[in-house]
PDB file of C-alpha atoms in Angstrom:
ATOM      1  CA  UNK T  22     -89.337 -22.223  -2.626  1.00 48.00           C
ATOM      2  CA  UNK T  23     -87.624 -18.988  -0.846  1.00 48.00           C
ATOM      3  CA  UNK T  24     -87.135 -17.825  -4.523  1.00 45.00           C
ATOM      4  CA  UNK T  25     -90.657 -16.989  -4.641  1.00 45.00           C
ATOM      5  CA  UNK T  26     -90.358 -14.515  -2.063  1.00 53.00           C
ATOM      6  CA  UNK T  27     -88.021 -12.586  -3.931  1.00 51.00           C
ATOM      7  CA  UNK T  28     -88.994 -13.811  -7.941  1.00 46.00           C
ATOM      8  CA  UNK T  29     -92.699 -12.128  -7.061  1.00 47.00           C
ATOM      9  CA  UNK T  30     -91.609  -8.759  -6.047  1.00 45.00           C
ATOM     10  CA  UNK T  31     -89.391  -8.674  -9.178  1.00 45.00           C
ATOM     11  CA  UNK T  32     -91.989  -9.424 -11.752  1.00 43.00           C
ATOM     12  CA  UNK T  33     -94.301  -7.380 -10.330  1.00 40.00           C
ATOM     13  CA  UNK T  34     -91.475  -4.212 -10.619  1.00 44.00           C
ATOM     14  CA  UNK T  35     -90.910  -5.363 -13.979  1.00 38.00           C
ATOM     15  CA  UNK T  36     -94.304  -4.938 -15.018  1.00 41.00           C
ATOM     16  CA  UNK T  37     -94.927  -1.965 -13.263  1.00 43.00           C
ATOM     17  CA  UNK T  38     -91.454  -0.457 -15.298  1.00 43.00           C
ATOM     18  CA  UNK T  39     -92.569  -1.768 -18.703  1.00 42.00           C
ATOM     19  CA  UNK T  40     -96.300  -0.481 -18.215  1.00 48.00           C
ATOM     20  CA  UNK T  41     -94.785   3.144 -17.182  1.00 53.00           C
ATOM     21  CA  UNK T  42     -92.723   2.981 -20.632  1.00 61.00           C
ATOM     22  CA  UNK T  43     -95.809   1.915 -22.571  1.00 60.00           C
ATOM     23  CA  UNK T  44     -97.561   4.366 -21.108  1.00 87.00           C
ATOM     24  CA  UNK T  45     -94.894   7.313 -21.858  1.00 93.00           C
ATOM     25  CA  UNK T  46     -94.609   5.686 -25.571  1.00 94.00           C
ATOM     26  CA  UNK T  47     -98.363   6.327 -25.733  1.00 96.00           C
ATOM     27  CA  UNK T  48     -98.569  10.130 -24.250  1.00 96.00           C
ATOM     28  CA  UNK T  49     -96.079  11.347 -26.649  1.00 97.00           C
ATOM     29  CA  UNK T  50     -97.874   9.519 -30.055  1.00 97.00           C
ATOM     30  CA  UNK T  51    -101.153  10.971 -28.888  1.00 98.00           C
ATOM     31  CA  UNK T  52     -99.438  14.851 -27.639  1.00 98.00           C
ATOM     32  CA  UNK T  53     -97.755  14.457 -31.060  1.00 97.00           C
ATOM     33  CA  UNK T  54    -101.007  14.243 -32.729  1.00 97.00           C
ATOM     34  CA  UNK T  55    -102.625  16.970 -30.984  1.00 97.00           C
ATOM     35  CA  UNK T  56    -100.345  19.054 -31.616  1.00 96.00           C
ATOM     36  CA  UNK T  57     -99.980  18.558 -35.349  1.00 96.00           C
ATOM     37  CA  UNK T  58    -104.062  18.906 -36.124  1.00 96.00           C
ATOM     38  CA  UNK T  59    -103.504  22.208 -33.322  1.00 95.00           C
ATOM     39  CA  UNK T  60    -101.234  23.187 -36.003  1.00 94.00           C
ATOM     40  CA  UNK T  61    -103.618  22.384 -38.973  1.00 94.00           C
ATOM     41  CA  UNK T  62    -106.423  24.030 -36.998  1.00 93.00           C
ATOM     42  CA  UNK T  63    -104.421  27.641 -36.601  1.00 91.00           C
ATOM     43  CA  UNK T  64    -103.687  27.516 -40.353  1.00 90.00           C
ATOM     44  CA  UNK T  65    -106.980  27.078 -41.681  1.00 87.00           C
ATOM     45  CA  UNK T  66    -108.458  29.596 -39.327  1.00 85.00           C
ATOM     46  CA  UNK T  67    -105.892  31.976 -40.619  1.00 84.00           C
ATOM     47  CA  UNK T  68    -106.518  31.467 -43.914  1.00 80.00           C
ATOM     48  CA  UNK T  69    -110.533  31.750 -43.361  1.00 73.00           C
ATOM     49  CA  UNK T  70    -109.768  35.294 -41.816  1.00 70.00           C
ATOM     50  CA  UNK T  71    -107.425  36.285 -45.143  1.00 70.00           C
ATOM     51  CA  UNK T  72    -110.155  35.121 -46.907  1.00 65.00           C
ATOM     52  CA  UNK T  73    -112.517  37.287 -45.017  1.00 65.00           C
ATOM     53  CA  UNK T  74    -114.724  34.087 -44.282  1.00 60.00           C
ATOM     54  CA  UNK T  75    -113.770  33.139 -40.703  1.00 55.00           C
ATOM     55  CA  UNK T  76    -115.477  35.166 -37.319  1.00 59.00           C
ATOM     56  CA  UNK T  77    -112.945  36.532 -35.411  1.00 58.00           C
ATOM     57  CA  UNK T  78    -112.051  34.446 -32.269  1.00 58.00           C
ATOM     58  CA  UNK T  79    -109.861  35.030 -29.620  1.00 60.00           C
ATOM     59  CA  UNK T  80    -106.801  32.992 -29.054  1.00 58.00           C
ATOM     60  CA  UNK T  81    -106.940  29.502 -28.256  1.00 78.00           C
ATOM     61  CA  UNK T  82    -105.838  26.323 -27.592  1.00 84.00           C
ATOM     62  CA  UNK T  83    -106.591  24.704 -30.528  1.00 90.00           C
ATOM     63  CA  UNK T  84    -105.184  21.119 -29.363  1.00 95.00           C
ATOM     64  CA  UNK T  85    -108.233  18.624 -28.954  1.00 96.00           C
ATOM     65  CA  UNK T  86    -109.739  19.427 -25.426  1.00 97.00           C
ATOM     66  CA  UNK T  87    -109.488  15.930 -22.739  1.00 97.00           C
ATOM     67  CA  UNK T  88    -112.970  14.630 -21.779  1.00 97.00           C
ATOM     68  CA  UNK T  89    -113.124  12.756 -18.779  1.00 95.00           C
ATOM     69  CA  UNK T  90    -116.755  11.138 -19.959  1.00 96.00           C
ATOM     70  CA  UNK T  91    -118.103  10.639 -23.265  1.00 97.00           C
ATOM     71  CA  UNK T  92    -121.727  10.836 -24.189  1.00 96.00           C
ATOM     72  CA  UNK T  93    -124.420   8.233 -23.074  1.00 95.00           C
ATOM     73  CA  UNK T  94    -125.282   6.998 -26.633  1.00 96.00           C
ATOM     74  CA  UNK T  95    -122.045   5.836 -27.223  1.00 98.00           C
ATOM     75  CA  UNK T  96    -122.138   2.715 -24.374  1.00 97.00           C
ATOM     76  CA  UNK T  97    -122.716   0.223 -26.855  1.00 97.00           C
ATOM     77  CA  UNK T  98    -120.441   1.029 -30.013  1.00 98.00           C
ATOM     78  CA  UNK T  99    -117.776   1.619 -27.119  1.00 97.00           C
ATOM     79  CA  UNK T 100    -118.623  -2.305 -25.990  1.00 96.00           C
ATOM     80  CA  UNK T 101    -118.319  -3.799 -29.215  1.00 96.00           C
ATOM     81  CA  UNK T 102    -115.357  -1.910 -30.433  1.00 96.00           C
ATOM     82  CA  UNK T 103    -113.355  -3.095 -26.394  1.00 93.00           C
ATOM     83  CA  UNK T 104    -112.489  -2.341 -23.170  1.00 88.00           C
ATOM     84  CA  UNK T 105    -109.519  -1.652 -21.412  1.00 91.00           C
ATOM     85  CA  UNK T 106    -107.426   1.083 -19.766  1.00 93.00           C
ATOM     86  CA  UNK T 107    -108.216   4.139 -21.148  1.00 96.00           C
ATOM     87  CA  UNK T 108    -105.548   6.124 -22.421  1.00 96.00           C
ATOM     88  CA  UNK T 109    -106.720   9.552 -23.179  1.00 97.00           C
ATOM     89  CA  UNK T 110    -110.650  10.594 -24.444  1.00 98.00           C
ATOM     90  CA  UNK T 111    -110.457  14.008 -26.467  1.00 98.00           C
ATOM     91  CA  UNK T 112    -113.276  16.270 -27.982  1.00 98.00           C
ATOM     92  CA  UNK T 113    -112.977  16.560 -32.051  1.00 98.00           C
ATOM     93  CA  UNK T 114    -115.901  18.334 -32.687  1.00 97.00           C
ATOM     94  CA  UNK T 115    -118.371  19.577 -29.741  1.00 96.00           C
ATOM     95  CA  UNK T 116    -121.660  17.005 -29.231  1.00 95.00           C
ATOM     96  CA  UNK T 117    -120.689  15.385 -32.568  1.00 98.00           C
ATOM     97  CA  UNK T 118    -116.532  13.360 -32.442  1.00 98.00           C
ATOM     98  CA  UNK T 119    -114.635  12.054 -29.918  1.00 99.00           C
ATOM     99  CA  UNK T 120    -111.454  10.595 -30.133  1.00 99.00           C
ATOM    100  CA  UNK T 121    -110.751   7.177 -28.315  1.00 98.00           C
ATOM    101  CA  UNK T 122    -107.557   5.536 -26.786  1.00 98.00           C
ATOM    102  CA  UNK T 123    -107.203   2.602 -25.321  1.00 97.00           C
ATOM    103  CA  UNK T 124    -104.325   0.341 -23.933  1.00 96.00           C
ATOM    104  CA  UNK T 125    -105.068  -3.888 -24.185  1.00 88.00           C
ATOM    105  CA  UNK T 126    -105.203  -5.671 -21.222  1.00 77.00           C
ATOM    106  CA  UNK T 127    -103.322  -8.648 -19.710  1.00 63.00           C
ATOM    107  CA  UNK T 128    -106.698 -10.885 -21.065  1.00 65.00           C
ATOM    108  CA  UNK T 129    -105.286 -10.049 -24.910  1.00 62.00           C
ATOM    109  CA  UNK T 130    -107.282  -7.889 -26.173  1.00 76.00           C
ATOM    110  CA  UNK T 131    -105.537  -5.235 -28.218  1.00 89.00           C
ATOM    111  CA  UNK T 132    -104.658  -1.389 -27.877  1.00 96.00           C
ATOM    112  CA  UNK T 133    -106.951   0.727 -30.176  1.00 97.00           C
ATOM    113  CA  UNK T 134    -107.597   4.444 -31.413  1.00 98.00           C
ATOM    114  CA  UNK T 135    -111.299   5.263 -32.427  1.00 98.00           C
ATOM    115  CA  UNK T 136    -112.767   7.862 -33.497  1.00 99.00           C
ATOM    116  CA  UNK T 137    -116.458   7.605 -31.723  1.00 99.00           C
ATOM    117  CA  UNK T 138    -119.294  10.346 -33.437  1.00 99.00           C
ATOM    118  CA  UNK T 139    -122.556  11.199 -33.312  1.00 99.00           C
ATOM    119  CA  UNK T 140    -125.059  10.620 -36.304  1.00 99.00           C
ATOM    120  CA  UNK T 141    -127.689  13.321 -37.426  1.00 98.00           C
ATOM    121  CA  UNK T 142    -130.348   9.859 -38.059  1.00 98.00           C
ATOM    122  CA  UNK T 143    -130.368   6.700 -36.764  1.00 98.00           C
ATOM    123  CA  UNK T 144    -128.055   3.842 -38.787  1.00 98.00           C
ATOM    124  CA  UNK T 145    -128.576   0.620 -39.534  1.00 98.00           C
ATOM    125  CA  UNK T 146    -127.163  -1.784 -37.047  1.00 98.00           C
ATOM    126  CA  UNK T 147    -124.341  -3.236 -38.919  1.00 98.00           C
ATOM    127  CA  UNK T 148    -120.569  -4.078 -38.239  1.00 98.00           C
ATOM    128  CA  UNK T 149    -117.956  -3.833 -41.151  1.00 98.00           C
ATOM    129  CA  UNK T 150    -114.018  -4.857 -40.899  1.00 97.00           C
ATOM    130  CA  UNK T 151    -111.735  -6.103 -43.335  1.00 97.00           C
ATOM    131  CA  UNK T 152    -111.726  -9.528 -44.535  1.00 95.00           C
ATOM    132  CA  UNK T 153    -108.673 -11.392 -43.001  1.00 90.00           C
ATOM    133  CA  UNK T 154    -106.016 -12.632 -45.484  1.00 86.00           C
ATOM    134  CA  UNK T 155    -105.344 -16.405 -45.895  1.00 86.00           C
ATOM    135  CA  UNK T 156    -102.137 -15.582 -47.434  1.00 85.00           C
ATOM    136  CA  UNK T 157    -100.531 -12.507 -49.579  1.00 78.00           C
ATOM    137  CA  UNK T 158    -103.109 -12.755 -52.432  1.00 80.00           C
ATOM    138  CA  UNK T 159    -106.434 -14.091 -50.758  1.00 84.00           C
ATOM    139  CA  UNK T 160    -108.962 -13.577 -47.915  1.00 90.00           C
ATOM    140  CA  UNK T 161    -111.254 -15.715 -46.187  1.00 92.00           C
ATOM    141  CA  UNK T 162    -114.443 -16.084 -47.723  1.00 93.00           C
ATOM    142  CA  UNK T 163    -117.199 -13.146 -47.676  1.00 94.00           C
ATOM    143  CA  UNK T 164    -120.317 -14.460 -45.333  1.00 94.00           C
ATOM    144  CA  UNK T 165    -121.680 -10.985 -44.943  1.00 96.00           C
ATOM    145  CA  UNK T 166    -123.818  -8.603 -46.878  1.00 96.00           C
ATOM    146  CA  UNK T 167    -123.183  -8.675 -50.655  1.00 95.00           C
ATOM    147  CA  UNK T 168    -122.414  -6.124 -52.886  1.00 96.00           C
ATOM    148  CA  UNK T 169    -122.961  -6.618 -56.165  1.00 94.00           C
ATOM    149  CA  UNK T 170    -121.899  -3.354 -57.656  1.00 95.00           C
ATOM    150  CA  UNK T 171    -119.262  -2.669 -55.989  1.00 97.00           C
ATOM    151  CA  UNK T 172    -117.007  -6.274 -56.057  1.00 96.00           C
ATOM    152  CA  UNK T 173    -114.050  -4.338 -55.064  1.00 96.00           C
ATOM    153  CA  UNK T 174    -115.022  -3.621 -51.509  1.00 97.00           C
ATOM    154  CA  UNK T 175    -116.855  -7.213 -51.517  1.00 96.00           C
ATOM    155  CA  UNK T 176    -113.628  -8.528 -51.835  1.00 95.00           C
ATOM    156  CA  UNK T 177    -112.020  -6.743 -49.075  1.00 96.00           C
ATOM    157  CA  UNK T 178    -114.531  -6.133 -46.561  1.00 97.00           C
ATOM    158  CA  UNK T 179    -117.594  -7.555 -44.905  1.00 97.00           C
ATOM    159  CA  UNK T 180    -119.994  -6.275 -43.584  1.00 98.00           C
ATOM    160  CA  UNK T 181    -122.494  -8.397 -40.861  1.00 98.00           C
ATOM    161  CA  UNK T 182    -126.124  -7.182 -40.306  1.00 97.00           C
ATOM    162  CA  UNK T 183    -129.511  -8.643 -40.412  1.00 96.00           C
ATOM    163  CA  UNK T 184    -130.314  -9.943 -44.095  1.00 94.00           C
ATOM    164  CA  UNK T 185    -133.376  -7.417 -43.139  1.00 96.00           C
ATOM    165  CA  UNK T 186    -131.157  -3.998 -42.830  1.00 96.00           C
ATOM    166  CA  UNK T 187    -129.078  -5.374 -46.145  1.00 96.00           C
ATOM    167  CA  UNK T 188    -130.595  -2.558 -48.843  1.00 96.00           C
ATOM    168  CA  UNK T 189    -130.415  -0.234 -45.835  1.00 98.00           C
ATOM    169  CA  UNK T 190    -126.700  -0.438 -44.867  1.00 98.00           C
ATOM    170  CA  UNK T 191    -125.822  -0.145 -48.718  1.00 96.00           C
ATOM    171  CA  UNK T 192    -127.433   2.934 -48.964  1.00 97.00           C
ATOM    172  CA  UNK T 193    -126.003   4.368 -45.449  1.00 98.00           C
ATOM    173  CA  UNK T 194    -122.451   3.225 -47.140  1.00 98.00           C
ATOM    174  CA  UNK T 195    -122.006   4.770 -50.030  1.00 97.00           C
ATOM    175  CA  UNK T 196    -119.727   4.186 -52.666  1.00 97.00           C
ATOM    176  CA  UNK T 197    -117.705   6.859 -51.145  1.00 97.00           C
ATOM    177  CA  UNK T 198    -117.498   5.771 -48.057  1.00 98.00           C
ATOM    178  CA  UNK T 199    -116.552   2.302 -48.896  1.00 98.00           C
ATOM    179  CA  UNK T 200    -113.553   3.014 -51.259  1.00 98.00           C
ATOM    180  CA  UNK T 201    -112.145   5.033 -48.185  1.00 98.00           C
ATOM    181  CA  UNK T 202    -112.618   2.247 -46.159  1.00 98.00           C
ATOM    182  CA  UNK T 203    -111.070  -0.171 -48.943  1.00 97.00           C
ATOM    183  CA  UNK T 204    -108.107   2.054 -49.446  1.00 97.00           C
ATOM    184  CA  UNK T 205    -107.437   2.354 -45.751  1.00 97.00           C
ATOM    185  CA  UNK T 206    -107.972  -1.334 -45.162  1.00 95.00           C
ATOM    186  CA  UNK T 207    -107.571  -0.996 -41.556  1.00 97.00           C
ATOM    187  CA  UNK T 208    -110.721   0.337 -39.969  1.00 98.00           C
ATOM    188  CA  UNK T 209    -113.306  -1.312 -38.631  1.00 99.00           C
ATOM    189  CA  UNK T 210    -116.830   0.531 -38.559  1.00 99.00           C
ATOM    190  CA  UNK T 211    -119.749  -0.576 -36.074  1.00 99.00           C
ATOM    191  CA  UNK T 212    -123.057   1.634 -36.216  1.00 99.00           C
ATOM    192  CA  UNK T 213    -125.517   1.270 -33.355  1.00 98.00           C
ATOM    193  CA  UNK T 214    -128.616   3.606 -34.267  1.00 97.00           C
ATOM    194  CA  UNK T 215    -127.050   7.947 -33.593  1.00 98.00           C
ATOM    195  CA  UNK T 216    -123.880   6.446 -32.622  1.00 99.00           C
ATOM    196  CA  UNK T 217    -121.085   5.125 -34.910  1.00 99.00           C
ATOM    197  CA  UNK T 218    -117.403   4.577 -34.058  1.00 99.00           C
ATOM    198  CA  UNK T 219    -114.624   3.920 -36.534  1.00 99.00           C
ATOM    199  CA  UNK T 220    -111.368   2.192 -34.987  1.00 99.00           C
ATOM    200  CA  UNK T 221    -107.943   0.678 -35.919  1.00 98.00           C
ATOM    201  CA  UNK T 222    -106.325  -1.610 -33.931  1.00 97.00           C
ATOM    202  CA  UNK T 223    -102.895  -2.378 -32.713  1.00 95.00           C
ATOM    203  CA  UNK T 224     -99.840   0.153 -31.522  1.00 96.00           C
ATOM    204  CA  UNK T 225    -101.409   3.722 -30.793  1.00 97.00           C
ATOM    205  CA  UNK T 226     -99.277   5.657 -32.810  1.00 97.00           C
ATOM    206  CA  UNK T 227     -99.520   9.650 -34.313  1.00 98.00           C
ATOM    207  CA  UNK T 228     -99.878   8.722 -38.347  1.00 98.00           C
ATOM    208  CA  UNK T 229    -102.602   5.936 -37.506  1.00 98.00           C
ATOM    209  CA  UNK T 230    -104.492   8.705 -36.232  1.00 98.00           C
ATOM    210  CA  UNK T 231    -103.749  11.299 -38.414  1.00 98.00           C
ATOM    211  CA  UNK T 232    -104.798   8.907 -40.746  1.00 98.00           C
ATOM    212  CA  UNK T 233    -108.158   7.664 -38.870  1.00 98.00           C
ATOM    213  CA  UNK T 234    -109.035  11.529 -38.806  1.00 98.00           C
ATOM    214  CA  UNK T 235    -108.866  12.175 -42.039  1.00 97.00           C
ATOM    215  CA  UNK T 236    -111.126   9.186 -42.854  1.00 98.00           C
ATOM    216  CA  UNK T 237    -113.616  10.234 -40.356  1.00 98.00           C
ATOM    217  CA  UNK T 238    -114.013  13.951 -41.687  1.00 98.00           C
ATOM    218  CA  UNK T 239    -115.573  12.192 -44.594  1.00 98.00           C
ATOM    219  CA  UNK T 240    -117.929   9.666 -42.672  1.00 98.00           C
ATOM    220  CA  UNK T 241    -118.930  12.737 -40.305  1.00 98.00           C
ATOM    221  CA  UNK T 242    -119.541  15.549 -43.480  1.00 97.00           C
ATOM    222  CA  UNK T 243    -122.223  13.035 -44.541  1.00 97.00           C
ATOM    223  CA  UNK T 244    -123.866  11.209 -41.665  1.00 98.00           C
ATOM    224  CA  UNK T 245    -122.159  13.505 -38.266  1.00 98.00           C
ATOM    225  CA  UNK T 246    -125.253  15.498 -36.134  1.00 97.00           C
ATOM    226  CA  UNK T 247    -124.660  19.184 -36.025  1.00 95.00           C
ATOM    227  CA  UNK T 248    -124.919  19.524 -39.807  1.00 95.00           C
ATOM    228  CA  UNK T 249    -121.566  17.367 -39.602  1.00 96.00           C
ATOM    229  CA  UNK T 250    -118.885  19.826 -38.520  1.00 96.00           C
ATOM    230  CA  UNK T 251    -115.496  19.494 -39.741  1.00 96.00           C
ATOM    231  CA  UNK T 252    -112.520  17.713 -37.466  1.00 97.00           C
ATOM    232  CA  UNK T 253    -109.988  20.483 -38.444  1.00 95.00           C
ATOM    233  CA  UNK T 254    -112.147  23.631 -38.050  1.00 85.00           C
ATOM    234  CA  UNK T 255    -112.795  26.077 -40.265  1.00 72.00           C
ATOM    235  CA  UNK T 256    -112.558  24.426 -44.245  1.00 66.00           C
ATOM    236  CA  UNK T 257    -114.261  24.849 -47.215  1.00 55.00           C
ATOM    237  CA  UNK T 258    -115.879  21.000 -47.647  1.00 57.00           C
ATOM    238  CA  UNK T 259    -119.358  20.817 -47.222  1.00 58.00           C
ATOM    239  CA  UNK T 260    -121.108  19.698 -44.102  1.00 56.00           C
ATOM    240  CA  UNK T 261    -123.680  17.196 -44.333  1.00 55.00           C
ATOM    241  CA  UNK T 262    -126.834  19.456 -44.455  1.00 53.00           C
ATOM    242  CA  UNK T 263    -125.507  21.187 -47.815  1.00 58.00           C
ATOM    243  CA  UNK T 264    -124.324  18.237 -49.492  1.00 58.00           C
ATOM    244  CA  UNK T 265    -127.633  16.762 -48.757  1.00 55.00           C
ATOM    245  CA  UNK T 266    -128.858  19.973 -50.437  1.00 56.00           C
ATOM    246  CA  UNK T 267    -126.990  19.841 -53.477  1.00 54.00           C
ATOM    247  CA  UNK T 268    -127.857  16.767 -54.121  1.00 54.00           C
ATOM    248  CA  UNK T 269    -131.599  17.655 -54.255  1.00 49.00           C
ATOM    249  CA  UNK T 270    -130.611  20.632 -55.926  1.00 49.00           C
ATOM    250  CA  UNK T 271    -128.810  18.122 -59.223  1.00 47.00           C
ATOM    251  CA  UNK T 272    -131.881  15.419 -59.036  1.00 42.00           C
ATOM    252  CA  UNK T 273    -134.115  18.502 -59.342  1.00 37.00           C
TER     253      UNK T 273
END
């Protein structure tokens, strides 16, 4: 068994090597996304200033700042959603969005990107995810919540909390919010009282993010604390606080 001497230092290496490369992979989807919404960030600044509508700031990095902890409230979304090694935590929007990376671990649980915010009222406690497919044309049955009105999203998604919260989670997920989540089909949503996080899982890369983002600008502008501050900066959508407004302004 003298093979084992040398067989065990080699694996080990190998690992070590393939981690590093997993790890680089990783650093340059995530840098790639900063810099893109940095990017996005400058131009709608600029284009608030043309407009005469933005303050006047001084220069910054306008990159998503690293975190090295994340708020208290979010323990328990962050349990549900998984562990394992964290690959970069970055603030989206201060007290309100953080975004989420994490590499799977040799127990096979999977790499993720989340988006992790910070509700203005507490949720229901419900979990949604899509339904998994049997085959090309049909999913597992639907155990969860039912929606009656809205068959479409029954069909693609469900959604497990008490039969007690059921009229209360369709309300919190409005028809708005679930045909982005249909569309996207990806993301899975958990919502543990002011905290909610919305994750995809599988290979961190720079478009699952950009695309995560943009779904989360919608779920923060009508539930995110802070009168639900927008991801990219300055932009003309509405935050939370006014849409709530307007509505009472049309039922009025």
């Amino acid at each position: 068994m003298w093979w084992l001497w040398i067989a065990g230092p080699i694996a080990v290496g190998l690992i070590f090597v393939l981690t590093g490369k997993v790890d680089e992979r990783v650093s340059k989807e995530i840098e790639a996304w900063r810099g893109h919404l940095a990017e996005r960030r400058s131009k709608l600044q600029k284009k608030a200033k043309a407009a005469g509508e933005g303050k006047k700031k001084k220069a910054k990095d306008m990159r998503p700042k690293p975190v090295r902890a994340l708020p208290g409230n979010f323990s328990e979304v962050i349990e549900e959603v998984g562990e394992g090694r964290v690959a970069g935590q970055f603030e989206l929007a201060p007290k309100v969005a953080y975004a989420r990376f994490v590499l799977g671990d040799v127990e096979g649980s999977s790499d993720l990107q989340t988006v992790l915010v910070c509700l203005a009222e507490p949720g229901p406690t419900f979990n949604a995810r899509p339904l998994p497919l049997l085959d090309e044309t049909s999913r597992v049955p639907n155990t969860g919540i039912e929606f009656r009105k809205d068959p479409e999203f029954f069909s693609t998604y469900l959604v497990e909390a008490d039969a007690s919260q059921a009229k209360a989670v369709g309300k919190w997920l409005s028809r708005d919010l679930r045909t982005l989540l249909r569309e996207h089909g990806e993301v899975w949503l958990c919502v543990r009282g002011r905290a909610m996080a919305l994750t995809v899982y599988g290979t961190i890369r720079e478009e699952k993010i950009a695309a995560l983002m943009e779904l989360a600008e919608v779920f923060v502008a009508e539930h995110g604390a802070e009168d639900g501050p927008s991801l990219f900066g300055e932009t003309d959508r509405m935050s939370s606080k006014e849409k709530a407004s307007a509505e009472d302004d049309d039922e009025a």
